[in-house]
Short mmCIF file of C-alpha atoms and ligand atoms in Angstrom, two decimals:
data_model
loop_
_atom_site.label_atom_id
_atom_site.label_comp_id
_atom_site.label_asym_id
_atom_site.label_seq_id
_atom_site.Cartn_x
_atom_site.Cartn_y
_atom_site.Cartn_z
CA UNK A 526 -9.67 -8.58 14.54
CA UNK A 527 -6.40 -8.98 16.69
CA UNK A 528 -6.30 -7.71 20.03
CA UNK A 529 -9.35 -5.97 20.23
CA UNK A 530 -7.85 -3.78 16.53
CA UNK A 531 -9.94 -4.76 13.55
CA UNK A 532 -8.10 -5.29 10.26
CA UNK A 533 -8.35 -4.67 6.16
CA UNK A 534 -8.78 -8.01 4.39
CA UNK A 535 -5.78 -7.91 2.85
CA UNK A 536 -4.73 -10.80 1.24
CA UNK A 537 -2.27 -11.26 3.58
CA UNK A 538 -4.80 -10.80 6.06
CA UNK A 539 -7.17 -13.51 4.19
CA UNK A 540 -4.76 -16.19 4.01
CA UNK A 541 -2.84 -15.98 7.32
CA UNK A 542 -5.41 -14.76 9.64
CA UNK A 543 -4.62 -11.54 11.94
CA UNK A 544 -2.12 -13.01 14.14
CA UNK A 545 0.21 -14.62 12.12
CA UNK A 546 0.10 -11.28 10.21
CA UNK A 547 1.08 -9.13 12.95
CA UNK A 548 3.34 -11.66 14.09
CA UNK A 549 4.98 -11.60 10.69
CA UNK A 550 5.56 -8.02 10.47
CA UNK A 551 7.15 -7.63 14.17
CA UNK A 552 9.26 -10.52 13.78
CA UNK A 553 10.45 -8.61 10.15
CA UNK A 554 14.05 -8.78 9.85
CA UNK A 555 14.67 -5.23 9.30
CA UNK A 556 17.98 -3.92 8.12
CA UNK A 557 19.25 -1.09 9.97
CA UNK A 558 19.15 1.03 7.14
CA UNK A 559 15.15 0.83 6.51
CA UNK A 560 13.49 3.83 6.67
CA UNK A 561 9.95 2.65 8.20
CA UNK A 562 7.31 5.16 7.57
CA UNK A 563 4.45 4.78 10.27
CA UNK A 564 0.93 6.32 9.79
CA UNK A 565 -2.66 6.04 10.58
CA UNK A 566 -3.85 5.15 7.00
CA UNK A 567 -5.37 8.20 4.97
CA UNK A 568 -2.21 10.45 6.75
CA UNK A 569 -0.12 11.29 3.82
CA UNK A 570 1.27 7.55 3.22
CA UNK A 571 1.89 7.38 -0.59
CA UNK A 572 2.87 11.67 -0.50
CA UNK A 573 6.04 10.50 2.14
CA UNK A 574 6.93 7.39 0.24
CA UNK A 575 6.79 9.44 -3.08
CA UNK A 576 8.61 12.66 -1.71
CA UNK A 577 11.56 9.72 0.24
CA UNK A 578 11.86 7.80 -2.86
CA UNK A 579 12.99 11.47 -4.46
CA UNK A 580 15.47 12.24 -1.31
CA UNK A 581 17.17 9.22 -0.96
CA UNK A 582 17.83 8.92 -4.96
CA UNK A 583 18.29 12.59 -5.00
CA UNK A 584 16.24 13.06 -8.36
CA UNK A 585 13.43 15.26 -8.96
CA UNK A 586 11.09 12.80 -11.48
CA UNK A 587 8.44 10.92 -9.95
CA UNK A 588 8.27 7.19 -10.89
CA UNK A 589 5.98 6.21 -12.92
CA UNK A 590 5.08 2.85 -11.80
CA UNK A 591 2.31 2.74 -8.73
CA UNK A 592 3.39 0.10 -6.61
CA UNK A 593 6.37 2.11 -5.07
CA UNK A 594 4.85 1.04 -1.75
CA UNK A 595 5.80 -2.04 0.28
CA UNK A 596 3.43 -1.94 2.78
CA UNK A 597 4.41 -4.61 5.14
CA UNK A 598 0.99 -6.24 5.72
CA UNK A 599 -0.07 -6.09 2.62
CA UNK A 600 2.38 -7.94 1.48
CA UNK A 601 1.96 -11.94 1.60
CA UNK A 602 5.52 -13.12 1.67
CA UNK A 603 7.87 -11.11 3.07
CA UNK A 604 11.02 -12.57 1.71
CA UNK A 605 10.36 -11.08 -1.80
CA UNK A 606 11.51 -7.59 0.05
CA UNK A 607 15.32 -9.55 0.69
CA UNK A 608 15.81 -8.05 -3.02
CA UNK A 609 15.38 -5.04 -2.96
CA UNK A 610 18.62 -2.69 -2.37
CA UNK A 611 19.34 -0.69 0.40
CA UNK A 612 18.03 1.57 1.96
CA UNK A 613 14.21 0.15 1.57
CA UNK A 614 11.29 2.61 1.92
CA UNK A 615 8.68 0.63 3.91
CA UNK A 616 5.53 1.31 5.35
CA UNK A 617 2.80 0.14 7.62
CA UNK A 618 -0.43 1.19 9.72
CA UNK A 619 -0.08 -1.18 12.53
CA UNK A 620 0.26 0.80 15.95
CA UNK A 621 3.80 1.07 17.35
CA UNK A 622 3.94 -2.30 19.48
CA UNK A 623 3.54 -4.10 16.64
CA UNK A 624 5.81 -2.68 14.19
CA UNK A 625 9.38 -4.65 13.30
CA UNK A 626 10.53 -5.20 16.74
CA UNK A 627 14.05 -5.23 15.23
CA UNK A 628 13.83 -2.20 13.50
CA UNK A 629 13.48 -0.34 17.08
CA UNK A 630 16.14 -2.35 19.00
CA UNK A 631 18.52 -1.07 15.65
CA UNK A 632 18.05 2.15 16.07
CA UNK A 633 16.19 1.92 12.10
CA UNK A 634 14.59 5.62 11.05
CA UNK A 635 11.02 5.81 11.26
CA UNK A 636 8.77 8.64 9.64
CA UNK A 637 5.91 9.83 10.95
CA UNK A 638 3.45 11.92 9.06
CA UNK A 639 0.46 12.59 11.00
CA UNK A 640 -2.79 14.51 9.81
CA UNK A 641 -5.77 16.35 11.50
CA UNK A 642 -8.31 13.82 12.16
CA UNK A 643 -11.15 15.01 11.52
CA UNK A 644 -9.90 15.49 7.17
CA UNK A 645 -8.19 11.55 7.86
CA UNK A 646 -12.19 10.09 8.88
CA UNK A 647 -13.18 11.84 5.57
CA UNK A 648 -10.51 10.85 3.94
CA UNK A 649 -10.92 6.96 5.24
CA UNK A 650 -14.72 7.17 4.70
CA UNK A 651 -13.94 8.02 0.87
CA UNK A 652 -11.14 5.20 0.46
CA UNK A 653 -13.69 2.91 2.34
CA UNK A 654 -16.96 2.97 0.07
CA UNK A 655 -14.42 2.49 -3.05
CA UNK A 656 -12.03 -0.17 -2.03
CA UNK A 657 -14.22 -2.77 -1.64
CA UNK A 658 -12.11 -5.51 -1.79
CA UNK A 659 -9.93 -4.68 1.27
CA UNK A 660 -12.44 -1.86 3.11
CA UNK A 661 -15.51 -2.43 1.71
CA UNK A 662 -17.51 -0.17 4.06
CA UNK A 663 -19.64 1.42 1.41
CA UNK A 664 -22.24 3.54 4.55
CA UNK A 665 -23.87 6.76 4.86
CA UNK A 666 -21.80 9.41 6.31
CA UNK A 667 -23.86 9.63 9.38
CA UNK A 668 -23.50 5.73 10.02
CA UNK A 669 -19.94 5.91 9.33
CA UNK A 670 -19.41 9.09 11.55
CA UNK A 671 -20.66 6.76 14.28
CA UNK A 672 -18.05 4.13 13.60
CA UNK A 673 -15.02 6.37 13.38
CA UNK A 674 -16.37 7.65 17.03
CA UNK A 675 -15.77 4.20 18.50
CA UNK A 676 -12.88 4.06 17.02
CA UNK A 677 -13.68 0.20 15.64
CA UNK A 678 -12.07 1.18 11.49
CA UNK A 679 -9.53 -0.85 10.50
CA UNK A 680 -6.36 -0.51 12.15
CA UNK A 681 -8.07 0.59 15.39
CA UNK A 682 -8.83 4.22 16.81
CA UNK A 683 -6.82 7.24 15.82
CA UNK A 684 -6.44 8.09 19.47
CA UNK A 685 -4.72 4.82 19.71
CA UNK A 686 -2.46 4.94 17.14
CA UNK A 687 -1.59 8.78 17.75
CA UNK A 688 -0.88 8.71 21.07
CA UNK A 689 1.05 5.50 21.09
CA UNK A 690 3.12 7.23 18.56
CA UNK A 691 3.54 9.87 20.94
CA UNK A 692 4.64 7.73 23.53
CA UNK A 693 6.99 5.84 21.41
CA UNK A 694 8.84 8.89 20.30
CA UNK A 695 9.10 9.61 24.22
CA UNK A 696 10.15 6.23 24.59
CA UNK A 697 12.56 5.98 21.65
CA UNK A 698 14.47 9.34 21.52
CA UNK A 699 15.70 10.68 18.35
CA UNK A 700 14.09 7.60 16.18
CA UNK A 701 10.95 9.17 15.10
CA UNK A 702 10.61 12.35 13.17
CA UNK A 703 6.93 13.54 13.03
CA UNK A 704 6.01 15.67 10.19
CA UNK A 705 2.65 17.18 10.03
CA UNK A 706 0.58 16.67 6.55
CA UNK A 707 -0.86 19.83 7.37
CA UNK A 708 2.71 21.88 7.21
CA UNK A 709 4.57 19.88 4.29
CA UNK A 710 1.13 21.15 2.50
CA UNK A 711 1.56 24.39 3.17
CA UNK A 712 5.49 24.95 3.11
CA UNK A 713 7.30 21.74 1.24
CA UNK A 714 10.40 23.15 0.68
CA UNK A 715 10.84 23.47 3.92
CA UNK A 716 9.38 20.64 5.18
CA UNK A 717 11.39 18.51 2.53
CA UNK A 718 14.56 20.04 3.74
CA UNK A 719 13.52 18.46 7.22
CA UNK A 720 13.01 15.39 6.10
CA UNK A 721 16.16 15.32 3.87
CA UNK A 722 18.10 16.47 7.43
CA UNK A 723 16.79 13.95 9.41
CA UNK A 724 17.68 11.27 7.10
CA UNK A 725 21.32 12.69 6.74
CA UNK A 726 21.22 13.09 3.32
CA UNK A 727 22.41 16.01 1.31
CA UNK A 728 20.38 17.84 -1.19
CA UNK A 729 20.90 20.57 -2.97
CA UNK A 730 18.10 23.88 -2.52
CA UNK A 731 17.42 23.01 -6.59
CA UNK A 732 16.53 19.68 -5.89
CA UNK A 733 14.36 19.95 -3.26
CA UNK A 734 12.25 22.78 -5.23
CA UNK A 735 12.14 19.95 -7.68
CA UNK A 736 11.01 17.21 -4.93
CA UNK A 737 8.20 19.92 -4.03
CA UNK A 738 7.37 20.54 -7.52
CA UNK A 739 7.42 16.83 -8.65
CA UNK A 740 4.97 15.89 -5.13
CA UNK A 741 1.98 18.58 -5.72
CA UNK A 742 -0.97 17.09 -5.44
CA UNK A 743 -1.79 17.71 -9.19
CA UNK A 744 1.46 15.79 -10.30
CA UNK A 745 1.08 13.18 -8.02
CA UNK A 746 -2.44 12.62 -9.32
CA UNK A 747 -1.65 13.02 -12.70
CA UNK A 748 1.57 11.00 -12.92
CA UNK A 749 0.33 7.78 -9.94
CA UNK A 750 -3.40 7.37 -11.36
CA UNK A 751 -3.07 5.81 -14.92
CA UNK A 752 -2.70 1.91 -14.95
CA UNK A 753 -3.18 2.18 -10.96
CA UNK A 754 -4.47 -0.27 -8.58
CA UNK A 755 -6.23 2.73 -7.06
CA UNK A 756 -8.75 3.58 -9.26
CA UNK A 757 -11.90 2.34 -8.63
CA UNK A 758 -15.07 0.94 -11.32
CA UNK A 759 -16.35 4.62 -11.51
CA UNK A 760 -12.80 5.26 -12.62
CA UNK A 761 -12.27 7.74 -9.55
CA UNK A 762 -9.34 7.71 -7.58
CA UNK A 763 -9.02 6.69 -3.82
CA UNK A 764 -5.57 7.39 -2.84
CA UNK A 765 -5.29 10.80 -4.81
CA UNK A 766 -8.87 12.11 -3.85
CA UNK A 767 -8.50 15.68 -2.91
CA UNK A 768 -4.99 16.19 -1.22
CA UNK A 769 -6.81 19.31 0.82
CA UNK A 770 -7.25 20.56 4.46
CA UNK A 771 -10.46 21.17 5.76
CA UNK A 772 -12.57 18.90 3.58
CA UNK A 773 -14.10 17.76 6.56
CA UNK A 774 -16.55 20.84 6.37
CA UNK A 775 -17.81 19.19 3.93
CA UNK A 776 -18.99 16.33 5.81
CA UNK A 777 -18.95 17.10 9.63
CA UNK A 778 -22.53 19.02 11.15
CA UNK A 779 -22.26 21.08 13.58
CA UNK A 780 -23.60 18.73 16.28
CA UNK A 781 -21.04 15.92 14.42
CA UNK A 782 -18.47 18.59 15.30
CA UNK A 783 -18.88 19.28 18.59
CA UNK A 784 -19.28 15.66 19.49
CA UNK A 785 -15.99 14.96 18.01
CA UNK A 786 -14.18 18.11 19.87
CA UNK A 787 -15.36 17.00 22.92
CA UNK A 788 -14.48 13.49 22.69
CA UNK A 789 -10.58 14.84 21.29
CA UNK A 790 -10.35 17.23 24.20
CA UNK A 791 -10.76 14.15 26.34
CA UNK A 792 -8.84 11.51 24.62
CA UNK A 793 -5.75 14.12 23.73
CA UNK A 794 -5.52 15.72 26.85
CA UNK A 795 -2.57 14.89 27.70
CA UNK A 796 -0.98 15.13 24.15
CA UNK A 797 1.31 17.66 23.07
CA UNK A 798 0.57 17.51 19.16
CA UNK A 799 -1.14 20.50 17.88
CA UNK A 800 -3.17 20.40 14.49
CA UNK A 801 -4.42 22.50 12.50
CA UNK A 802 -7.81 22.18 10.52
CA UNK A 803 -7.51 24.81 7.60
P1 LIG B 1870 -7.85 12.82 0.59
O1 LIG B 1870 -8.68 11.59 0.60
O2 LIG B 1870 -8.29 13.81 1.63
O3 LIG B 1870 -7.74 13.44 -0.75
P2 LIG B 1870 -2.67 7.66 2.33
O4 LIG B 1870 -1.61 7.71 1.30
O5 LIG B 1870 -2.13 7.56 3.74
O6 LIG B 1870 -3.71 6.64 2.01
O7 LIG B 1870 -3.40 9.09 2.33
C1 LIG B 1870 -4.21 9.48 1.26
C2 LIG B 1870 -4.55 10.96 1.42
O8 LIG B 1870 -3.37 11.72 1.12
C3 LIG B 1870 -5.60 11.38 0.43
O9 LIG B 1870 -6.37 12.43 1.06
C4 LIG B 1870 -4.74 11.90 -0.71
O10 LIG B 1870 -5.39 12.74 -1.61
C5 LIG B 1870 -3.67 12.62 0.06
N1 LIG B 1870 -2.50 12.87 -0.78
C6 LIG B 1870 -1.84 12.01 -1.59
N2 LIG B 1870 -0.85 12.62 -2.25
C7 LIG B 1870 -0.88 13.92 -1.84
C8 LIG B 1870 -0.09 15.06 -2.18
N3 LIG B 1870 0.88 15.00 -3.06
N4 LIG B 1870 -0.40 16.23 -1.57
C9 LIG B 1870 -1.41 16.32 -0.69
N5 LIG B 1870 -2.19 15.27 -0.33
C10 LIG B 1870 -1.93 14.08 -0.91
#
């Protein structure tokens, strides 16, 4: 735990203790043509890296290898990322203030995909009782649900990280581009096309129908899960569970429900995103 925010036990983590983690990761020397994609973990992470990768290569095939990510903190040196080429995909879940300060002062692109919270505590809860090397949080729903209401998961409280997101794209202009899981779901092509704008790159109508075709759920699962680092002893996946909206249904009561709603309504109040939870 850093600053009152609770983190995985990352290796990173593990070996350099909170601070010097976070401290790492802001001090990053970003190159101005990064694209940083910021979420609340269980938001979409691995569908945005997967459906950038495709943009800024302008291909249609999904890689096959799993470990497209470079997720800053999970990563225990961060000189080995001085190889890659240009532009890097990165990725993190720390809240805003602690992201590459560099990255902000240079203008860098940041993505933002942001989900409806109540399918991201399911989603979390799931990851959790699998992963338990990093999460290790294997609870009853009911115990869990209590958790997630605190807001005391790794990375801190939703509310936190959502509406400092909100703030920073106040703060920040024209840096952040918030895409909603919810609508690249339900309309990729168009949501693709977005994306593809925002970055500046050109791609043709064919090849984003491919990027949409090649990110489905199915193919993702398919095509990311053999070999993976995400598959778990009972040989289930974590990262590509479901890929739905509204499995929280499934797991919310009623009572659950309207605890949560109320407790939204007060923390969002002031919020202008809008989700939707079907
Ligand atoms: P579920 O657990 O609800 O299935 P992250 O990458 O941030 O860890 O997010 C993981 C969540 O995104 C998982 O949600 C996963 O199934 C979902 N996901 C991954 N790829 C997806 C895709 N191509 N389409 C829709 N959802 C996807």
């Amino acid at each position: 735990e850093y600053e009152g925010i609770p983190y995985p036990t990352f290796l990173t983590f593990r070996n350099k203790g909170a601070e010097q983690t976070i401290q790492g990761i802001k001090d990053f020397q970003s190159r101005e043509t990064d694209i940083m994609i910021c979420t609340h973990s269980k938001s979409g992470t691995h569908w945005t890296y997967e459906i950038l990768a495709l943009i800024i290569s302008n291909t249609t095939e999904l890689a096959k290898e799993t470990k497209g990510e470079k997720m800053l903190e999970a990563i225990p040196d961060l000189s080995v990322l001085d190889a890659l080429p240009s532009p890097r995909i990165l990725d993190t879940h720390v809240q805003f203030q602690n992201i590459p300060t560099r990255h902000v002062e240079k203008g860098g692109k940041i993505i933002h995909m942001i989900r409806n919270p109540k399918d991201v505590s399911v989603s979390l809860y799931n990851h959790a009782r699998k992963d338990v090397i990093t999460l290790n949080l294997d609870i009853p729903w009911n115990e869990y649900f209590e958790i997630w209401m605190t807001g005391k998961l790794p990375y801190g409280s939703w509310f936190d990280y959502e509406l400092g997101m909100e703030q920073a794209e106040k703060d920040h202009p024209g840096l952040i581009y918030t895409c909603y899981y919810e609508d690249v779901k339900k309309n990729p092509t168009k949501e693709i096309k977005k994306l593809a704008d925002f970055l500046e790159i050109n791609v043709t109508d064919e090849t984003i129908d491919g990027i949409a075709k090649a990110t489905t759920f199915d193919n993702m699962q398919k095509n990311k899960m053999d070999g993976s680092k995400f598959v778990s002893d009972d040989g289930q996946g974590f990262i590509y569970r479901k890929g739905e909206i509204g499995d929280w249904k499934n797991y919310y009561t009623v009572a659950q429900n309207e605890r949560y709603e109320a407790l939204f309504k007060e923390k969002m109040k002031d919020s202008q995103y809008k989700f939707q939870y079907e």
